Amino acid sequence: MSIDNNQEYEAELITLIDDEGTEHEFEIIDELENDDGYFMALVPTLRDAQSEVADADEYYIFEVVEDENGEEQLCEIEDDDLLDKLAEIFETRYAQAMEEEEE
């Protein structure tokens, strides 16, 4: 088996606009759909000059919901138990992906 080190990685990027109208660019690092809904884990990109990443391990989890026009919207998760559950799932999946990448 050979490994192609020239394989190009293309990040899936999304731009979010905060309450003040400022745009922030994020990379979608994972998506999950389960009985609780559809969720995305996002990390700020280095291109996003407006954000200061305090911690390299910092990421955000949002719920993806459809508005009345059928457009996808990202919403904050207000249920702390659900947020903790999702964080555990995303972190486990990320750790597994990193292990597979090292092999």
PDB file of C-alpha atoms in Angstrom:
ATOM      1  CA  MET A   1       0.000   0.000   0.000  1.00  0.00           C
ATOM      2  CA  SER A   2       1.345   3.424  -0.879  1.00  0.00           C
ATOM      3  CA  ILE A   3       0.523   6.771   0.627  1.00  0.00           C
ATOM      4  CA  ASP A   4       0.037   9.727  -1.679  1.00  0.00           C
ATOM      5  CA  ASN A   5       1.632  12.652   0.159  1.00  0.00           C
ATOM      6  CA  ASN A   6       0.729  14.947  -2.733  1.00  0.00           C
ATOM      7  CA  GLN A   7      -2.959  14.474  -2.095  1.00  0.00           C
ATOM      8  CA  GLU A   8      -4.552  17.902  -1.797  1.00  0.00           C
ATOM      9  CA  TYR A   9      -6.761  18.726   1.150  1.00  0.00           C
ATOM     10  CA  GLU A  10      -9.600  21.085   0.436  1.00  0.00           C
ATOM     11  CA  ALA A  11     -11.266  22.496   3.526  1.00  0.00           C
ATOM     12  CA  GLU A  12     -15.021  22.942   3.583  1.00  0.00           C
ATOM     13  CA  LEU A  13     -15.472  26.559   4.663  1.00  0.00           C
ATOM     14  CA  ILE A  14     -18.490  28.466   5.889  1.00  0.00           C
ATOM     15  CA  THR A  15     -18.914  32.163   6.691  1.00  0.00           C
ATOM     16  CA  LEU A  16     -21.064  33.182   9.644  1.00  0.00           C
ATOM     17  CA  ILE A  17     -22.246  36.707  10.402  1.00  0.00           C
ATOM     18  CA  ASP A  18     -22.458  37.736  14.056  1.00  0.00           C
ATOM     19  CA  ASP A  19     -25.007  40.077  15.658  1.00  0.00           C
ATOM     20  CA  GLU A  20     -22.873  43.118  14.768  1.00  0.00           C
ATOM     21  CA  GLY A  21     -22.738  42.120  11.090  1.00  0.00           C
ATOM     22  CA  THR A  22     -19.101  40.988  11.216  1.00  0.00           C
ATOM     23  CA  GLU A  23     -18.217  38.000   9.033  1.00  0.00           C
ATOM     24  CA  HIS A  24     -16.261  35.099  10.534  1.00  0.00           C
ATOM     25  CA  GLU A  25     -14.859  32.224   8.497  1.00  0.00           C
ATOM     26  CA  PHE A  26     -14.958  28.675   9.872  1.00  0.00           C
ATOM     27  CA  GLU A  27     -13.932  25.251   8.661  1.00  0.00           C
ATOM     28  CA  ILE A  28     -16.470  22.456   9.002  1.00  0.00           C
ATOM     29  CA  ILE A  29     -14.520  19.676  10.717  1.00  0.00           C
ATOM     30  CA  ASP A  30     -17.366  17.211  11.237  1.00  0.00           C
ATOM     31  CA  GLU A  31     -21.087  16.721  10.777  1.00  0.00           C
ATOM     32  CA  LEU A  32     -23.419  14.456  12.700  1.00  0.00           C
ATOM     33  CA  GLU A  33     -27.037  13.500  12.233  1.00  0.00           C
ATOM     34  CA  ASN A  34     -28.773  11.472  14.935  1.00  0.00           C
ATOM     35  CA  ASP A  35     -32.089  11.303  16.811  1.00  0.00           C
ATOM     36  CA  ASP A  36     -31.342  14.690  18.410  1.00  0.00           C
ATOM     37  CA  GLY A  37     -30.955  16.481  15.062  1.00  0.00           C
ATOM     38  CA  TYR A  38     -28.293  17.551  12.570  1.00  0.00           C
ATOM     39  CA  PHE A  39     -25.131  19.193  13.954  1.00  0.00           C
ATOM     40  CA  MET A  40     -21.844  20.679  12.720  1.00  0.00           C
ATOM     41  CA  ALA A  41     -18.520  21.123  14.490  1.00  0.00           C
ATOM     42  CA  LEU A  42     -16.640  24.228  13.299  1.00  0.00           C
ATOM     43  CA  VAL A  43     -13.197  25.728  13.935  1.00  0.00           C
ATOM     44  CA  PRO A  44     -12.233  29.324  13.155  1.00  0.00           C
ATOM     45  CA  THR A  45      -9.881  29.629  10.186  1.00  0.00           C
ATOM     46  CA  LEU A  46      -6.584  31.458  10.334  1.00  0.00           C
ATOM     47  CA  ARG A  47      -7.895  33.673   7.525  1.00  0.00           C
ATOM     48  CA  ASP A  48     -10.523  35.040   9.873  1.00  0.00           C
ATOM     49  CA  ALA A  49      -8.633  38.121  11.053  1.00  0.00           C
ATOM     50  CA  GLN A  50     -11.596  39.186  13.193  1.00  0.00           C
ATOM     51  CA  SER A  51     -11.310  36.227  15.541  1.00  0.00           C
ATOM     52  CA  GLU A  52      -8.587  35.591  18.013  1.00  0.00           C
ATOM     53  CA  VAL A  53      -8.260  31.899  18.671  1.00  0.00           C
ATOM     54  CA  ALA A  54      -7.367  31.634  22.340  1.00  0.00           C
ATOM     55  CA  ASP A  55      -6.988  27.872  22.277  1.00  0.00           C
ATOM     56  CA  ALA A  56      -5.913  25.684  19.362  1.00  0.00           C
ATOM     57  CA  ASP A  57      -8.415  23.039  20.531  1.00  0.00           C
ATOM     58  CA  GLU A  58     -11.329  25.493  20.456  1.00  0.00           C
ATOM     59  CA  TYR A  59     -14.282  24.560  18.286  1.00  0.00           C
ATOM     60  CA  TYR A  60     -17.990  25.307  18.109  1.00  0.00           C
ATOM     61  CA  ILE A  61     -20.988  23.024  17.757  1.00  0.00           C
ATOM     62  CA  PHE A  62     -24.148  24.281  16.082  1.00  0.00           C
ATOM     63  CA  GLU A  63     -27.474  22.684  15.267  1.00  0.00           C
ATOM     64  CA  VAL A  64     -28.504  22.926  11.626  1.00  0.00           C
ATOM     65  CA  VAL A  65     -32.205  23.722  11.229  1.00  0.00           C
ATOM     66  CA  GLU A  66     -34.333  24.739   8.277  1.00  0.00           C
ATOM     67  CA  ASP A  67     -36.107  28.082   8.408  1.00  0.00           C
ATOM     68  CA  GLU A  68     -39.571  28.710   6.982  1.00  0.00           C
ATOM     69  CA  ASN A  69     -38.030  29.210   3.503  1.00  0.00           C
ATOM     70  CA  GLY A  70     -36.236  25.857   3.585  1.00  0.00           C
ATOM     71  CA  GLU A  71     -32.831  27.522   4.072  1.00  0.00           C
ATOM     72  CA  GLU A  72     -30.360  25.964   6.498  1.00  0.00           C
ATOM     73  CA  GLN A  73     -29.561  28.063   9.560  1.00  0.00           C
ATOM     74  CA  LEU A  74     -27.004  27.382  12.298  1.00  0.00           C
ATOM     75  CA  CYS A  75     -28.376  27.717  15.823  1.00  0.00           C
ATOM     76  CA  GLU A  76     -26.674  27.703  19.197  1.00  0.00           C
ATOM     77  CA  ILE A  77     -27.359  24.661  21.351  1.00  0.00           C
ATOM     78  CA  GLU A  78     -28.886  25.821  24.630  1.00  0.00           C
ATOM     79  CA  ASP A  79     -29.262  22.378  26.262  1.00  0.00           C
ATOM     80  CA  ASP A  80     -26.000  21.847  28.191  1.00  0.00           C
ATOM     81  CA  ASP A  81     -26.524  18.081  28.478  1.00  0.00           C
ATOM     82  CA  LEU A  82     -27.008  17.765  24.719  1.00  0.00           C
ATOM     83  CA  LEU A  83     -23.983  19.979  24.087  1.00  0.00           C
ATOM     84  CA  ASP A  84     -21.824  17.813  26.384  1.00  0.00           C
ATOM     85  CA  LYS A  85     -23.078  14.659  24.646  1.00  0.00           C
ATOM     86  CA  LEU A  86     -22.295  16.073  21.203  1.00  0.00           C
ATOM     87  CA  ALA A  87     -18.860  17.310  22.294  1.00  0.00           C
ATOM     88  CA  GLU A  88     -17.995  13.813  23.501  1.00  0.00           C
ATOM     89  CA  ILE A  89     -19.119  12.288  20.193  1.00  0.00           C
ATOM     90  CA  PHE A  90     -17.231  14.828  18.063  1.00  0.00           C
ATOM     91  CA  GLU A  91     -14.060  14.539  20.168  1.00  0.00           C
ATOM     92  CA  THR A  92     -14.130  10.725  20.002  1.00  0.00           C
ATOM     93  CA  ARG A  93     -14.600  10.801  16.235  1.00  0.00           C
ATOM     94  CA  TYR A  94     -11.780  13.350  15.874  1.00  0.00           C
ATOM     95  CA  ALA A  95      -9.410  11.244  17.999  1.00  0.00           C
ATOM     96  CA  GLN A  96     -10.229   8.158  15.913  1.00  0.00           C
ATOM     97  CA  ALA A  97      -9.600  10.064  12.679  1.00  0.00           C
ATOM     98  CA  MET A  98      -6.217  11.255  13.976  1.00  0.00           C
ATOM     99  CA  GLU A  99      -5.261   7.694  14.953  1.00  0.00           C
ATOM    100  CA  GLU A 100      -6.202   6.409  11.495  1.00  0.00           C
ATOM    101  CA  GLU A 101      -4.203   9.205   9.865  1.00  0.00           C
ATOM    102  CA  GLU A 102      -1.093   8.224  11.850  1.00  0.00           C
ATOM    103  CA  GLU A 103      -1.321   4.585  10.698  1.00  0.00           C
TER     104      GLU A 103
END
